[in-house]
Coordinates of C-alpha atoms in Angstrom, one line a residue:
M30 CA 38.2 30.3 11.2
I31 CA 37.4 31.9 7.9
Q32 CA 33.8 33.1 7.8
K33 CA 31.6 33.7 4.7
T34 CA 31.0 37.4 4.1
N35 CA 27.4 38.8 4.1
R36 CA 27.7 42.6 4.1
M37 CA 28.2 45.4 1.6
N38 CA 32.0 46.0 1.8
L39 CA 33.3 42.6 0.9
V40 CA 36.8 43.7 0.1
E41 CA 37.2 45.3 3.6
Q42 CA 35.8 42.2 5.3
V43 CA 38.0 39.8 3.4
A44 CA 41.1 42.0 4.1
T45 CA 40.2 42.1 7.8
Q46 CA 39.8 38.4 8.0
M47 CA 43.1 37.8 6.2
E48 CA 44.8 40.2 8.6
Q49 CA 43.4 38.3 11.5
L50 CA 44.8 35.1 10.1
I51 CA 48.2 36.7 9.8
E52 CA 48.2 38.2 13.3
S53 CA 47.0 34.9 14.9
G54 CA 49.9 33.1 13.3
S55 CA 47.6 30.9 11.1
W56 CA 49.5 32.4 8.2
Q57 CA 53.2 32.7 9.1
V58 CA 55.7 35.3 8.0
G59 CA 57.5 34.1 5.0
E60 CA 54.9 31.5 4.0
K61 CA 52.7 31.6 0.9
I62 CA 49.0 32.2 1.4
P63 CA 46.6 29.5 0.1
P64 CA 45.8 29.4 -3.6
E65 CA 43.4 31.9 -5.1
M66 CA 40.6 29.4 -5.9
E67 CA 40.7 28.0 -2.4
L68 CA 40.4 31.5 -0.8
M69 CA 37.6 32.4 -3.2
E70 CA 35.6 29.4 -2.1
K71 CA 36.3 29.8 1.6
F72 CA 35.5 33.5 1.7
D73 CA 32.6 33.0 -0.8
V74 CA 33.7 36.0 -2.9
S75 CA 34.7 36.7 -6.5
R76 CA 38.2 36.7 -7.9
N77 CA 38.1 40.5 -8.2
T78 CA 37.0 41.0 -4.6
L79 CA 39.8 38.7 -3.4
R80 CA 42.4 40.4 -5.5
E81 CA 41.4 43.8 -4.2
A82 CA 41.7 42.6 -0.6
I83 CA 45.1 41.2 -1.3
R84 CA 46.2 44.4 -3.0
A85 CA 45.1 46.3 0.1
L86 CA 47.2 44.1 2.3
V87 CA 50.2 44.4 -0.1
H88 CA 49.9 48.1 0.1
A89 CA 49.7 47.9 3.9
G90 CA 52.9 45.9 3.9
L91 CA 51.4 42.7 5.3
L92 CA 51.6 40.7 2.1
E93 CA 54.0 40.7 -0.9
T94 CA 53.3 39.4 -4.3
K95 CA 56.4 37.9 -6.1
Q96 CA 56.4 37.1 -9.8
G97 CA 56.4 33.3 -10.2
S98 CA 56.3 32.7 -6.4
G99 CA 52.7 33.7 -5.5
T100 CA 51.8 35.9 -2.5
I101 CA 53.7 35.6 0.8
V102 CA 53.2 37.0 4.2
R103 CA 55.5 39.9 4.6
S104 CA 54.9 41.1 8.2
A105 CA 53.1 39.7 11.3
N106 CA 50.9 42.8 11.9
S107 CA 50.2 46.3 10.6
L108 CA 52.5 47.9 13.2
G109 CA 55.4 45.7 12.1
A110 CA 54.7 46.6 8.4
A111 CA 54.6 50.3 9.1
L112 CA 57.8 50.1 11.2
K113 CA 59.6 48.1 8.4
R114 CA 58.9 50.9 5.9
Y115 CA 60.2 53.5 8.4
V116 CA 63.3 51.4 9.3
K117 CA 64.4 51.3 5.6
K118 CA 64.8 55.1 5.7
T119 CA 66.6 55.2 9.1
A120 CA 70.3 55.6 9.7
L121 CA 72.2 52.6 11.1
L122 CA 73.2 54.4 14.3
E123 CA 69.6 55.3 15.0
I124 CA 68.5 51.7 14.4
L125 CA 71.3 50.6 16.8
D126 CA 69.9 53.0 19.5
V127 CA 66.5 51.3 19.1
R128 CA 68.1 47.9 19.2
L129 CA 69.9 48.8 22.4
A130 CA 66.7 49.9 24.1
L131 CA 64.7 46.8 23.0
E132 CA 67.4 44.2 23.4
K133 CA 68.6 45.4 26.7
Q134 CA 65.0 45.3 28.1
A135 CA 64.4 42.0 26.4
A136 CA 67.6 40.5 27.9
Q137 CA 66.6 41.5 31.4
L138 CA 63.0 40.2 31.0
A139 CA 64.4 37.0 29.5
A140 CA 66.6 36.5 32.5
E141 CA 63.6 36.9 34.7
H142 CA 61.1 34.8 32.8
R143 CA 63.1 32.3 30.8
T144 CA 62.0 28.7 30.8
E145 CA 63.9 25.5 30.3
A146 CA 62.6 25.4 26.8
D147 CA 63.9 28.9 26.2
L148 CA 67.4 28.0 27.5
A149 CA 67.4 24.8 25.3
K150 CA 66.6 26.9 22.2
L151 CA 69.3 29.5 23.0
E152 CA 71.9 26.8 23.6
E153 CA 71.0 25.0 20.4
Y154 CA 71.4 28.2 18.4
I155 CA 74.9 28.8 19.9
Q156 CA 76.0 25.2 19.2
L157 CA 74.7 25.4 15.6
S158 CA 76.4 28.8 15.2
R159 CA 79.7 27.3 16.3
Q160 CA 79.3 24.5 13.8
A161 CA 78.5 27.0 11.0
V162 CA 81.7 28.8 11.8
E163 CA 83.7 25.6 11.7
N164 CA 82.1 24.7 8.4
E165 CA 82.6 28.3 7.1
D166 CA 78.9 28.5 6.3
W167 CA 78.5 32.2 6.8
A168 CA 75.0 32.4 5.5
Q169 CA 73.9 29.8 8.0
F170 CA 75.8 31.6 10.7
I171 CA 74.0 34.9 10.1
E172 CA 70.6 33.2 10.1
L173 CA 71.3 31.4 13.4
D174 CA 72.7 34.6 14.9
I175 CA 69.4 36.4 14.1
H176 CA 67.4 33.4 15.4
F177 CA 69.3 33.7 18.7
H178 CA 68.6 37.4 19.1
K179 CA 64.9 36.8 18.3
A180 CA 64.8 33.9 20.8
V181 CA 66.0 36.2 23.5
V182 CA 63.3 38.7 22.7
M183 CA 60.7 35.9 22.6
A184 CA 61.8 34.8 26.0
S185 CA 60.9 38.2 27.4
T186 CA 57.2 37.2 27.1
N187 CA 56.4 40.8 26.3
Q188 CA 54.3 40.7 23.1
L189 CA 54.6 44.4 22.3
L190 CA 58.3 44.3 22.6
I191 CA 58.3 41.3 20.3
D192 CA 56.2 43.1 17.7
L193 CA 58.5 46.2 17.8
Y194 CA 61.6 44.1 17.4
E195 CA 60.5 42.0 14.4
P196 CA 60.8 44.9 11.8
L197 CA 64.4 45.3 12.8
L198 CA 65.4 41.8 11.7
E199 CA 66.1 42.7 8.1
S200 CA 68.4 45.6 9.0
I201 CA 70.2 43.3 11.5
N202 CA 70.7 40.7 8.7
S203 CA 72.1 43.3 6.3
F204 CA 74.4 44.8 9.0
V205 CA 75.9 41.4 10.0
Q206 CA 76.6 40.6 6.3
D207 CA 78.4 43.9 5.9
L208 CA 80.3 43.4 9.1
M209 CA 81.5 40.0 8.0
A210 CA 82.8 41.5 4.8
M211 CA 85.0 43.9 6.7
K212 CA 88.7 43.6 7.4
P213 CA 90.1 42.7 9.9
P214 CA 88.3 39.4 9.9
F215 CA 84.9 39.1 11.6
K216 CA 85.2 38.2 15.3
F217 CA 83.0 35.1 15.4
E218 CA 83.6 34.2 19.0
E219 CA 82.2 37.6 20.1
E220 CA 79.1 36.9 18.1
L221 CA 78.2 33.6 19.8
H222 CA 76.8 35.5 22.8
I223 CA 77.8 32.8 25.4
E224 CA 78.0 35.4 28.2
L225 CA 74.5 36.5 27.5
L226 CA 73.3 32.9 27.7
V227 CA 75.1 32.4 31.0
A228 CA 73.4 35.6 32.4
I229 CA 70.0 34.5 31.3
R230 CA 70.4 31.0 32.6
G231 CA 71.5 32.4 36.0
Q232 CA 68.6 34.9 36.0
D233 CA 71.2 37.7 36.4
K234 CA 69.3 40.7 35.0
E235 CA 72.2 43.1 35.6
A236 CA 74.8 40.9 33.8
A237 CA 72.4 40.5 30.9
A238 CA 71.9 44.2 30.6
T239 CA 75.6 44.9 30.9
Y240 CA 76.4 42.4 28.2
V241 CA 73.9 44.1 25.8
D242 CA 75.4 47.5 26.6
N243 CA 78.9 46.3 25.9
Y244 CA 77.9 44.4 22.7
M245 CA 76.0 47.4 21.3
E246 CA 79.0 49.7 22.0
L247 CA 81.2 47.4 19.9
L248 CA 78.7 47.5 17.1
R249 CA 78.5 51.2 17.3
K250 CA 82.3 51.4 16.8
E251 CA 82.0 49.1 13.8
I252 CA 79.2 51.1 12.2
I253 CA 81.2 54.3 12.6
K254 CA 84.2 52.5 11.0
M255 CA 82.0 51.3 8.1
T256 CA 80.1 54.5 7.4
G257 CA 82.6 57.1 8.5
E258 CA 79.9 58.8 10.6

């Protein structure tokens, strides 16, 4: 709940409350925050105070102001925002090493903790991905592929792992787009991750880990081919 401020440092208080709204999920990543007038009323502050608080969160990487589009939530927490800035400066192979560590652990935990709802979501993403391939809707395919990877991480039930993984999603998106543009043609069947789903469904942690190892090694070879490293 938004609380009216009553202390000296109003900007800091408003920024803190806005950050809490983001971290709690009340304001979702990618969504616009409420209009300025509404927030001024709810926080009981002036326009200048509100704008300073927003600027502070923009600087921290939690919010992003786009001309003509308003202010949107950029990252789910301060850790994610800081990691996103760092990831942008990091080499692809280094990012892949981090992905291997996180996704391998996530796959094993998902195999251990997955629910029927988790399995249904993973199966849905695979089916929709297959349809996207059939329709040659490559943008949709990329989006669904990323949703699948994120769903595996979410199924791990480890919140810190989830928070660490989120900043990598943009680099994963860019990499898959670059990979699809390569020749020979992009190998879509390898990207459907059916074997990983089978391992998670069967709660086979070793098979899940082995799949991620093999998949990341294939990606490593593709990165070396793309970058000449």
